[in-house]
Amino acid sequence: MKRLFLTLMAMTTLTLAGAQVTPMVLGDKHVMLRVGADKAKYVLLPVQETEDIAAIAVLDGRNEMAQRLNVKLAIDRVDYWVPYELKGARLLDIEFHGDRRQKGAVGEFVCWKEIKLSDTFDTTNRERFRPAYHHTPLYGWMNDPNGMFYKDGVWHLYYQWNPYGSQWENMTWGHSTSTDLVHWQAQPMALEADWLGSVFSGSCVTNGNEVVAYYTSAGMNQTQAMAVSRDGGMTFTKYAGNPVLTSDKPDFRDPNVFWYEGTKRWIMILAVGQEMQIYSSKDMKDWQYESAFGQGYGNHGGVWECPDLFEAPSGAVGGAKWVLLCNINPGGPFGGSATQYFVGQFDGHKFNCESMPKVTKWLDYGKDHYATVSFYNAPDNRRVVLAWMSNWQYANQVPTKQFRSANSIPRDLGLFTHGEETYVSVVPSKEMLDVRGAKTKKPTEVCEIVVDLKNQTEIVLSNTKGEQVVMTYDGAKQTFSMDRTKSGDVSFSEAFPCVTVAPTHGTIRQLRLFIDHCSIEAFDAEGKMAMTNLVFPSEPYSSLKVKGGKAVIYEIKN
């Protein structure tokens, strides 16, 4: 019995950045590690993405749990490190999941040799596919944009963020700010999990000097919570009366809130399974159910998520109309994630769609455009949106490690008509013209290409490795397509190589292409078509051939 006890309590003494740390092995899946803010600011945790999650309970000086993390701690190799700020932490209580029989003794895992204590964490870019002019997190995983608003000349972007790995887990709200929608400054984490659950998607509104955030607390069930900022959105205090709205539905999330002047009430629209539910409130705390929309309308191939409801700029179509954005996964036109939308009217109580129920309209016909939502309070009555530039079919597997995922370039929405239908127009925001640089003869990995089209036009971007992206405009069929099947690395997912095709709703005269290290975004200059696709070439595309058109290439200024 004594020999068994000694085996279970086997200890290995390691030197971490000069401090003696002794991992305490308590079993084949259980280890404790003493740390402390008196030793360093951060503990740098080594991650191996192919491993199972290790559950880490962070204990303070009174041995009370301050936080729980899920981290894929390295077993036999290190892909990268992630920082955990120690603050008052004193002990990490670590439990490994999965079958340990094929992994060897827990005390021999490489993570114990590679854990580091440090007062700094290096965020220098180490990724050749990191975009140059798209928003990305400094490190870690990012998905849906959240809580976007404009105030005092600053655009605020929050986002679903995992600070402890570059795959989905540990959902918090990361935060970045910009004065031009192109160059972004990373800010401290805005909201993190509590005992109600992880922090899922939501929205922000400005109310006088306050910024009020609404988000989904994703615990055993999904409930809606509220937090208030009195310093312009930099820090938030969670409302003591959370949750402010509950349901017995399993998918009940992504609150989007706005002020409706007609009834002088706050409106909240929520994704609930395969419909949207609308609530109203006078005081932002007590919410009253108003109506639901969605049964029989549009695409129902997956769960509805991330709604947005707004009155669209109506100059092109006459009277005022409302747009309801509805992100869906799966069910997109080419598999996986996509953004559909509905056009109609809203009276403060109910949204009525003007199209027939079976009509489906997509905001972007690429494979990598999801979770589209708009900025609250954008100037000049603009409706500016960002999307998550990925797809749930392969988002966790794309060939980056330091970070995963970027946002699309900013886009302004409007309306146009074609036939008997009203559609949402999508154009690059005017801020993208401000970063247009000098003309250049050859494409680079960071550029804008403007193509004047004829009735039949083929555009081929390629490199010396034979990798290529082929884009085709067919004026007779009124279609635009993009073929990325030979675009570079497509091996990480069977769902990645594809040809995407969009209707053009009439003639396209000019095409705008935005090329970054890992993405191509194509727009009809008049806004009738948008298509967003990721690409991962082994070297930059350096050749452009246009058959049936004329192209001008512009540098994009940093």
Coordinates of C-alpha atoms in Angstrom, one line a residue:
M1 CA 0.0 0.0 0.0
K2 CA 2.8 2.4 0.8
R3 CA 4.5 1.7 -2.5
L4 CA 1.2 2.4 -4.4
F5 CA 0.8 5.7 -2.5
L6 CA 4.4 6.8 -3.5
T7 CA 3.7 5.9 -7.1
L8 CA 0.6 8.1 -7.2
M9 CA 2.4 11.0 -5.6
A10 CA 5.4 10.9 -7.9
M11 CA 7.0 14.3 -8.2
T12 CA 9.3 15.8 -10.8
T13 CA 11.0 19.1 -10.0
L14 CA 11.3 21.5 -12.9
T15 CA 12.9 24.9 -13.2
L16 CA 10.5 27.4 -14.8
A17 CA 12.2 30.7 -15.8
G18 CA 14.4 30.5 -12.7
A19 CA 11.6 29.6 -10.2
Q20 CA 11.4 26.1 -8.7
V21 CA 8.1 24.5 -9.5
T22 CA 7.1 21.0 -8.5
P23 CA 4.2 19.4 -10.4
M24 CA 2.4 17.0 -8.1
V25 CA 1.2 13.9 -9.9
L26 CA -1.8 12.6 -8.1
G27 CA -3.0 9.9 -10.5
D28 CA -2.9 8.9 -14.1
K29 CA -5.1 11.9 -15.0
H30 CA -4.6 14.3 -12.2
V31 CA -1.7 16.8 -11.6
M32 CA -1.4 19.9 -9.4
L33 CA 1.0 22.8 -10.1
R34 CA 1.9 25.5 -7.7
V35 CA 2.3 29.0 -9.4
G36 CA 1.9 32.5 -8.1
A37 CA 1.8 36.1 -9.1
D38 CA 4.8 36.7 -6.8
K39 CA 6.9 34.6 -9.2
A40 CA 5.8 36.1 -12.6
K41 CA 2.9 37.8 -14.3
Y42 CA 2.0 34.9 -16.6
V43 CA 2.3 31.2 -16.7
L44 CA 2.8 30.2 -20.4
L45 CA 0.9 27.0 -21.1
P46 CA 2.2 24.7 -23.9
V47 CA -0.5 23.5 -26.3
Q48 CA -0.7 20.5 -28.6
E49 CA -3.8 20.8 -30.8
T50 CA -4.3 17.1 -31.6
E51 CA -4.6 16.2 -27.9
D52 CA -7.7 16.0 -25.7
I53 CA -8.7 18.9 -23.4
A54 CA -7.2 19.2 -20.0
A55 CA -9.5 20.9 -17.5
I56 CA -7.7 23.4 -15.3
A57 CA -9.2 24.7 -12.1
V58 CA -7.4 27.9 -11.0
L59 CA -7.3 28.2 -7.2
D60 CA -6.5 31.4 -5.3
G61 CA -4.6 31.8 -2.0
R62 CA -7.6 30.5 0.0
N63 CA -7.9 27.4 -2.3
E64 CA -11.1 28.7 -3.7
M65 CA -11.7 28.3 -7.4
A66 CA -11.3 31.5 -9.3
Q67 CA -11.7 30.2 -12.9
R68 CA -11.9 27.1 -15.0
L69 CA -10.0 26.7 -18.3
N70 CA -10.0 24.0 -20.9
V71 CA -6.5 23.7 -22.5
K72 CA -5.0 21.1 -24.8
L73 CA -1.8 20.7 -22.8
A74 CA 1.1 19.2 -24.8
I75 CA 1.7 15.5 -24.4
D76 CA 4.6 14.9 -26.7
R77 CA 5.2 18.1 -28.7
V78 CA 4.4 21.8 -28.4
D79 CA 2.6 23.7 -31.2
Y80 CA 2.6 27.0 -29.3
W81 CA 2.2 28.6 -25.9
V82 CA -0.7 30.6 -24.5
P83 CA -0.6 33.0 -21.5
Y84 CA -2.6 32.8 -18.4
E85 CA -2.3 36.0 -16.3
L86 CA -1.8 34.8 -12.7
K87 CA -3.2 37.7 -10.7
G88 CA -4.1 36.0 -7.4
A89 CA -3.7 32.4 -8.7
R90 CA -1.7 30.1 -6.5
L91 CA -2.5 26.6 -7.7
L92 CA -3.5 24.9 -11.0
D93 CA -5.5 21.7 -10.4
I94 CA -5.3 19.9 -13.7
E95 CA -7.4 16.9 -14.9
F96 CA -6.7 15.2 -18.2
H97 CA -9.6 13.8 -20.2
G98 CA -9.5 11.0 -22.7
D99 CA -7.8 7.6 -22.7
R100 CA -4.4 7.9 -21.1
R101 CA -3.3 4.3 -21.7
Q102 CA -1.7 5.2 -25.0
K103 CA -0.1 8.4 -23.9
G104 CA 2.4 7.2 -21.3
A105 CA 2.8 8.2 -17.7
V106 CA 1.3 11.6 -17.0
G107 CA 4.5 12.7 -15.2
E108 CA 6.4 12.3 -18.4
F109 CA 4.2 14.6 -20.5
V110 CA 6.3 17.3 -22.3
C111 CA 4.1 20.1 -20.9
W112 CA 5.9 19.9 -17.5
K113 CA 9.2 20.5 -19.2
E114 CA 7.9 23.3 -21.4
I115 CA 5.7 25.3 -19.0
K116 CA 7.2 28.8 -18.6
L117 CA 6.8 31.6 -16.1
S118 CA 7.2 35.0 -17.6
D119 CA 6.5 38.7 -17.1
T120 CA 5.8 39.1 -20.9
F121 CA 4.2 37.2 -23.7
D122 CA 5.5 37.6 -27.3
T123 CA 2.7 38.4 -29.7
T124 CA 5.0 39.1 -32.7
N125 CA 3.4 37.7 -35.8
R126 CA 4.8 34.3 -36.8
E127 CA 2.2 33.4 -39.4
R128 CA 2.7 33.8 -43.1
F129 CA -1.1 33.6 -43.6
R130 CA -2.0 36.4 -41.2
P131 CA -3.9 39.1 -43.0
A132 CA -2.4 42.5 -43.5
Y133 CA -5.5 44.6 -43.5
H134 CA -8.2 42.4 -42.0
H135 CA -8.9 42.3 -38.3
T136 CA -7.4 39.3 -36.4
P137 CA -6.8 38.6 -32.8
L138 CA -3.2 38.9 -31.6
Y139 CA -3.3 35.2 -30.7
G140 CA -5.8 32.5 -30.1
W141 CA -9.1 31.6 -31.7
M142 CA -11.8 34.0 -32.9
N143 CA -15.2 33.5 -34.3
D144 CA -18.4 35.7 -34.3
P145 CA -18.1 39.5 -34.1
N146 CA -20.0 40.8 -31.1
G147 CA -21.2 44.0 -29.6
M148 CA -20.0 46.3 -32.3
F149 CA -20.7 50.0 -31.9
Y150 CA -19.4 53.5 -32.8
K151 CA -18.9 56.2 -30.3
D152 CA -16.8 59.4 -30.2
G153 CA -14.9 58.7 -33.4
V154 CA -14.0 55.1 -32.4
W155 CA -15.3 51.8 -33.8
H156 CA -15.5 49.1 -31.2
L157 CA -15.3 45.5 -32.2
Y158 CA -15.8 42.7 -29.6
Y159 CA -15.5 39.1 -30.7
Q160 CA -15.8 35.5 -29.6
W161 CA -12.3 34.7 -28.3
N162 CA -10.4 31.8 -26.9
P163 CA -7.3 33.2 -25.2
Y164 CA -6.1 29.7 -24.3
G165 CA -5.8 28.1 -27.7
S166 CA -6.3 28.6 -31.4
Q167 CA -9.3 26.3 -31.6
W168 CA -12.9 26.9 -30.3
E169 CA -13.1 26.8 -26.5
N170 CA -13.3 29.0 -23.4
M171 CA -15.5 31.7 -25.0
T172 CA -14.9 35.3 -23.9
W173 CA -15.3 38.7 -25.5
G174 CA -12.1 39.9 -26.9
H175 CA -12.0 43.6 -27.8
S176 CA -10.4 45.8 -30.5
T177 CA -10.8 49.4 -31.5
S178 CA -10.2 51.4 -34.7
T179 CA -10.6 54.9 -36.0
D180 CA -10.7 53.9 -39.7
L181 CA -12.2 50.4 -39.8
V182 CA -9.0 49.0 -41.2
H183 CA -6.3 49.4 -38.6
W184 CA -7.2 47.8 -35.3
Q185 CA -5.7 48.1 -31.8
A186 CA -6.0 45.2 -29.5
Q187 CA -7.6 46.0 -26.1
P188 CA -7.8 44.0 -22.9
M189 CA -10.5 41.2 -22.6
A190 CA -13.9 42.8 -22.1
L191 CA -16.1 39.9 -20.7
E192 CA -15.2 36.5 -19.4
A193 CA -17.1 33.5 -18.2
D194 CA -18.7 33.3 -14.8
W195 CA -20.8 30.6 -13.1
L196 CA -23.8 31.3 -15.4
G197 CA -21.6 30.1 -18.3
S198 CA -19.3 31.0 -21.1
V199 CA -19.8 34.3 -22.8
F200 CA -21.4 33.7 -26.2
S201 CA -22.4 36.3 -28.8
G202 CA -24.4 39.5 -28.3
S203 CA -24.6 43.2 -28.9
C204 CA -23.9 46.6 -27.4
V205 CA -26.0 49.8 -27.4
T206 CA -25.1 53.3 -26.2
N207 CA -27.5 54.9 -23.7
G208 CA -26.3 58.3 -22.7
N209 CA -22.8 58.0 -21.3
E210 CA -23.2 54.3 -20.8
V211 CA -22.5 51.3 -23.1
V212 CA -24.8 48.4 -22.3
A213 CA -23.8 44.9 -23.5
Y214 CA -26.2 42.0 -23.9
Y215 CA -24.8 38.5 -24.3
T216 CA -25.6 34.9 -23.9
S217 CA -24.4 33.1 -20.8
A218 CA -23.9 29.5 -22.1
G219 CA -24.0 27.1 -19.1
M220 CA -26.2 24.1 -18.6
N221 CA -28.8 26.2 -20.4
Q222 CA -28.5 29.4 -22.5
T223 CA -29.7 32.6 -20.8
Q224 CA -29.4 36.3 -21.6
A225 CA -27.2 38.6 -19.5
M226 CA -26.4 42.3 -19.3
A227 CA -23.3 44.3 -18.4
V228 CA -22.7 48.1 -18.2
S229 CA -19.6 50.1 -19.1
R230 CA -19.1 53.7 -17.9
D231 CA -15.7 54.2 -19.6
G232 CA -16.7 53.9 -23.2
G233 CA -16.7 50.2 -23.5
M234 CA -13.3 49.4 -22.2
T235 CA -14.4 47.7 -19.0
F236 CA -17.8 46.3 -18.0
T237 CA -19.6 45.5 -14.8
K238 CA -22.1 42.6 -15.0
Y239 CA -25.6 43.3 -13.9
A240 CA -26.3 41.9 -10.4
G241 CA -29.8 40.7 -11.6
N242 CA -28.5 38.4 -14.4
P243 CA -29.9 36.6 -16.2
V244 CA -32.4 39.1 -17.6
L245 CA -34.1 36.6 -19.9
T246 CA -34.5 32.8 -19.7
S247 CA -36.1 30.1 -21.8
D248 CA -36.6 26.3 -21.8
K249 CA -35.4 26.1 -25.4
P250 CA -31.9 24.5 -25.9
D251 CA -30.8 27.0 -28.5
F252 CA -31.6 30.5 -27.1
R253 CA -28.9 33.0 -27.9
D254 CA -27.2 35.9 -29.5
P255 CA -29.3 38.9 -28.3
N256 CA -29.3 41.9 -30.6
V257 CA -30.7 45.1 -29.1
F258 CA -31.7 48.5 -30.5
W259 CA -33.9 51.4 -29.7
Y260 CA -37.2 51.7 -31.6
E261 CA -38.5 55.2 -31.6
G262 CA -42.0 54.3 -32.7
T263 CA -42.9 52.6 -29.5
K264 CA -40.2 54.2 -27.4
R265 CA -39.0 50.8 -26.3
W266 CA -35.8 48.8 -26.5
I267 CA -36.1 45.8 -28.9
M268 CA -34.2 42.5 -28.5
I269 CA -34.1 39.9 -31.3
L270 CA -32.9 36.5 -30.4
A271 CA -32.1 33.3 -32.3
V272 CA -34.2 30.4 -30.9
G273 CA -33.7 27.1 -32.7
Q274 CA -34.9 27.8 -36.3
E275 CA -36.7 31.0 -35.6
M276 CA -36.1 34.5 -34.4
Q277 CA -38.0 35.8 -31.3
I278 CA -38.6 39.5 -30.6
Y279 CA -38.8 41.1 -27.1
S280 CA -39.3 44.6 -25.9
S281 CA -38.4 46.6 -22.7
K282 CA -38.8 50.0 -21.2
D283 CA -35.9 49.8 -18.7
M284 CA -33.5 47.4 -20.5
K285 CA -33.9 44.9 -17.7
D286 CA -37.4 43.5 -17.9
W287 CA -38.2 42.0 -21.3
Q288 CA -41.7 41.2 -22.7
Y289 CA -42.2 38.7 -25.5
E290 CA -43.6 40.3 -28.7
S291 CA -43.5 37.9 -31.6
A292 CA -41.6 35.3 -33.6
F293 CA -40.5 35.1 -37.2
G294 CA -39.1 32.3 -39.3
Q295 CA -41.5 29.3 -39.5
G296 CA -41.6 28.3 -43.2
Y297 CA -39.4 31.2 -44.4
G298 CA -36.0 30.9 -46.0
N299 CA -33.5 28.2 -45.4
H300 CA -33.8 25.8 -42.4
G301 CA -30.9 23.5 -43.1
G302 CA -29.3 24.3 -39.8
V303 CA -29.6 26.3 -36.6
W304 CA -30.4 30.0 -36.9
E305 CA -27.9 32.3 -35.2
C306 CA -26.6 35.9 -34.8
P307 CA -29.7 37.9 -35.8
D308 CA -29.7 41.6 -36.7
L309 CA -32.7 43.7 -37.4
F310 CA -32.5 47.3 -38.8
E311 CA -34.1 49.8 -41.1
A312 CA -32.0 49.9 -44.2
P313 CA -31.0 53.1 -46.1
S314 CA -33.8 53.3 -48.7
G315 CA -32.7 55.8 -51.3
A316 CA -32.6 53.2 -54.1
V317 CA -36.0 51.6 -53.5
G318 CA -38.2 54.5 -52.3
G319 CA -39.9 53.9 -49.0
A320 CA -38.3 52.6 -45.8
K321 CA -37.8 48.9 -45.5
W322 CA -36.3 46.7 -42.8
V323 CA -33.7 43.9 -43.1
L324 CA -33.4 40.9 -40.8
L325 CA -30.1 39.2 -41.0
C326 CA -30.2 35.5 -40.1
N327 CA -26.9 33.5 -39.9
I328 CA -27.3 29.8 -40.4
N329 CA -25.1 26.7 -39.8
P330 CA -25.2 24.4 -41.6
G331 CA -27.3 25.2 -44.6
G332 CA -25.2 27.6 -46.6
P333 CA -25.4 27.5 -50.4
F334 CA -22.1 25.6 -50.7
G335 CA -22.2 23.8 -47.4
G336 CA -21.6 24.9 -43.8
S337 CA -22.1 28.5 -42.6
A338 CA -23.6 31.4 -44.4
T339 CA -25.7 34.6 -43.9
Q340 CA -29.3 34.7 -45.3
Y341 CA -31.6 37.7 -44.9
F342 CA -35.2 38.9 -45.2
V343 CA -36.6 42.2 -46.4
G344 CA -39.9 43.6 -45.0
Q345 CA -41.4 45.8 -42.4
F346 CA -41.1 46.1 -38.6
D347 CA -43.7 48.0 -36.4
G348 CA -42.0 47.6 -33.0
H349 CA -43.8 44.4 -32.4
K350 CA -43.6 42.1 -35.4
F351 CA -41.4 41.6 -38.5
N352 CA -43.3 40.9 -41.7
C353 CA -41.3 39.6 -44.7
E354 CA -42.4 40.9 -48.1
S355 CA -41.1 37.9 -50.1
M356 CA -42.8 34.5 -50.5
P357 CA -41.9 32.1 -47.7
K358 CA -39.7 29.8 -49.8
V359 CA -37.5 32.7 -51.2
T360 CA -34.0 32.5 -49.8
K361 CA -31.6 35.4 -50.2
W362 CA -27.9 35.1 -49.3
L363 CA -25.8 38.1 -48.3
D364 CA -22.5 36.6 -49.7
Y365 CA -22.1 33.7 -52.0
G366 CA -18.7 32.6 -50.8
K367 CA -17.8 29.8 -48.5
D368 CA -16.3 32.0 -45.8
H369 CA -18.7 34.7 -44.7
Y370 CA -20.7 34.1 -41.5
A371 CA -22.0 35.7 -38.3
T372 CA -22.6 39.0 -40.1
V373 CA -23.8 41.8 -37.8
S374 CA -23.8 45.6 -38.0
F375 CA -22.3 48.4 -35.9
Y376 CA -24.7 50.2 -33.6
N377 CA -24.8 54.0 -34.0
A378 CA -22.7 54.2 -37.2
P379 CA -22.4 57.8 -38.4
D380 CA -24.3 59.3 -41.4
N381 CA -27.0 56.7 -41.1
R382 CA -24.7 54.1 -42.5
R383 CA -25.2 50.4 -42.0
V384 CA -21.7 48.9 -41.7
V385 CA -21.2 45.2 -41.1
L386 CA -18.4 42.8 -40.5
A387 CA -18.5 39.0 -40.9
W388 CA -16.4 36.1 -39.5
M389 CA -14.3 35.0 -42.5
S390 CA -14.4 31.2 -42.0
N391 CA -16.7 28.2 -42.1
W392 CA -17.6 25.8 -39.3
Q393 CA -16.8 22.9 -41.6
Y394 CA -13.1 23.5 -41.3
A395 CA -12.5 26.6 -39.1
N396 CA -10.6 24.6 -36.5
Q397 CA -8.3 23.0 -39.1
V398 CA -7.1 25.9 -41.3
P399 CA -3.3 26.0 -41.6
T400 CA -2.5 28.6 -38.9
K401 CA -1.5 28.1 -35.3
Q402 CA -0.7 31.4 -33.5
F403 CA -4.2 32.6 -34.4
R404 CA -7.3 31.3 -36.2
S405 CA -9.7 33.4 -38.2
A406 CA -10.1 37.0 -39.4
N407 CA -13.0 39.3 -40.0
S408 CA -14.1 40.4 -43.5
I409 CA -13.3 43.9 -44.7
P410 CA -16.0 46.4 -43.6
R411 CA -19.0 46.6 -45.9
D412 CA -21.9 49.1 -46.2
L413 CA -25.3 47.7 -46.8
G414 CA -28.2 49.2 -48.8
L415 CA -31.1 48.1 -51.0
F416 CA -31.7 47.5 -54.7
T417 CA -34.5 45.9 -56.7
H418 CA -34.3 43.3 -59.4
G419 CA -37.4 42.0 -61.0
E420 CA -40.1 42.0 -58.3
E421 CA -37.7 41.5 -55.4
T422 CA -35.8 43.8 -53.2
Y423 CA -32.3 42.7 -52.3
V424 CA -29.6 44.0 -49.9
S425 CA -26.6 45.6 -51.7
V426 CA -23.1 45.0 -50.4
V427 CA -20.2 47.4 -51.2
P428 CA -16.7 47.8 -49.6
S429 CA -16.9 50.6 -47.0
K430 CA -15.5 53.9 -48.2
E431 CA -12.6 53.5 -45.7
M432 CA -11.2 50.9 -48.1
L433 CA -10.7 53.6 -50.7
D434 CA -8.5 55.5 -48.2
V435 CA -6.0 52.7 -48.1
R436 CA -5.9 52.3 -51.9
G437 CA -2.3 52.9 -52.9
A438 CA -0.3 53.3 -56.1
K439 CA -0.9 51.3 -59.2
T440 CA 1.3 48.3 -59.7
K441 CA 1.9 46.0 -62.7
K442 CA 1.7 42.6 -60.9
P443 CA -0.5 41.3 -58.2
T444 CA 0.9 40.9 -54.7
E445 CA -0.3 39.1 -51.7
V446 CA -1.8 42.4 -50.4
C447 CA -3.6 44.4 -53.2
E448 CA -6.9 45.5 -54.7
I449 CA -7.7 44.5 -58.3
V450 CA -10.3 46.5 -60.3
V451 CA -11.6 44.7 -63.4
D452 CA -13.8 46.2 -66.1
L453 CA -15.9 43.3 -67.4
K454 CA -17.3 42.4 -70.7
N455 CA -20.1 39.9 -71.3
Q456 CA -17.7 37.0 -70.8
T457 CA -14.7 37.5 -68.6
E458 CA -12.2 35.0 -67.1
I459 CA -9.8 36.1 -64.4
V460 CA -6.9 33.8 -63.3
L461 CA -4.7 34.5 -60.3
S462 CA -1.7 32.1 -60.1
N463 CA 1.8 31.6 -58.8
T464 CA 4.9 29.7 -60.0
K465 CA 3.9 26.6 -58.1
G466 CA 0.9 26.1 -60.5
E467 CA -1.6 27.1 -57.8
Q468 CA -4.5 29.2 -59.1
V469 CA -7.9 30.7 -58.5
V470 CA -10.1 31.0 -61.5
M471 CA -13.0 33.6 -61.5
T472 CA -15.6 33.6 -64.3
Y473 CA -18.2 36.2 -65.1
D474 CA -21.0 35.0 -67.5
G475 CA -23.2 38.0 -68.5
A476 CA -25.6 35.8 -70.4
K477 CA -26.3 33.5 -67.4
Q478 CA -25.9 36.5 -65.0
T479 CA -23.5 34.5 -62.8
F480 CA -20.1 35.0 -61.2
S481 CA -18.0 32.0 -60.0
M482 CA -14.8 31.4 -58.1
D483 CA -12.9 28.1 -58.3
R484 CA -10.4 27.5 -55.5
T485 CA -9.9 23.8 -56.0
K486 CA -6.3 24.4 -57.0
S487 CA -5.7 27.5 -54.9
G488 CA -2.9 26.0 -52.7
D489 CA -3.3 23.9 -49.5
V490 CA -6.7 22.4 -49.7
S491 CA -5.7 19.1 -47.9
F492 CA -6.9 20.0 -44.4
S493 CA -10.6 19.4 -45.1
E494 CA -12.6 17.6 -47.8
A495 CA -15.1 20.5 -47.6
F496 CA -12.5 23.2 -48.5
P497 CA -11.9 22.7 -52.3
C498 CA -15.0 24.0 -54.0
V499 CA -16.4 26.2 -56.8
T500 CA -18.8 28.9 -55.5
V501 CA -21.3 30.6 -57.8
A502 CA -23.4 33.7 -57.3
P503 CA -26.3 35.3 -59.2
T504 CA -25.4 38.8 -60.3
H505 CA -29.0 40.2 -60.5
G506 CA -28.3 41.8 -63.9
T507 CA -25.1 43.1 -65.5
I508 CA -21.8 43.6 -63.7
R509 CA -19.7 46.3 -65.3
Q510 CA -16.9 46.5 -62.8
L511 CA -15.5 44.0 -60.3
R512 CA -13.5 44.8 -57.2
L513 CA -11.2 42.1 -55.8
F514 CA -9.5 42.4 -52.4
I515 CA -6.5 40.1 -52.0
D516 CA -4.9 39.4 -48.6
H517 CA -2.5 36.7 -47.4
C518 CA -5.3 34.1 -47.1
S519 CA -8.4 35.6 -48.6
I520 CA -10.1 36.8 -51.8
E521 CA -13.2 39.0 -51.5
A522 CA -15.1 39.8 -54.8
F523 CA -17.7 42.6 -55.1
D524 CA -19.8 44.0 -57.9
A525 CA -18.8 47.7 -57.7
E526 CA -22.5 48.6 -57.6
G527 CA -23.2 46.2 -54.7
K528 CA -25.3 43.5 -56.4
M529 CA -23.0 40.6 -55.6
A530 CA -20.4 39.7 -53.0
M531 CA -18.3 36.5 -52.6
T532 CA -15.7 35.7 -49.9
N533 CA -13.4 32.8 -50.0
L534 CA -10.2 31.8 -48.0
V535 CA -7.1 30.6 -49.9
F536 CA -3.8 29.2 -48.6
P537 CA -1.2 29.4 -51.5
S538 CA 2.2 28.0 -50.8
E539 CA 3.6 31.3 -52.3
P540 CA 1.8 34.5 -53.2
Y541 CA -0.1 34.8 -56.4
S542 CA 2.2 36.7 -58.7
S543 CA 0.4 36.5 -62.1
L544 CA -2.9 37.9 -63.3
K545 CA -4.5 37.0 -66.6
V546 CA -7.7 38.6 -67.7
K547 CA -9.6 37.3 -70.7
G548 CA -12.4 39.5 -71.9
G549 CA -11.8 42.5 -69.6
K550 CA -9.2 45.0 -68.3
A551 CA -7.6 45.1 -64.9
V552 CA -5.9 47.7 -62.8
I553 CA -4.0 46.6 -59.7
Y554 CA -3.5 48.9 -56.6
E555 CA -1.3 48.5 -53.7
I556 CA -3.0 48.6 -50.3
K557 CA -1.3 51.0 -47.9
N558 CA -0.4 49.9 -44.4

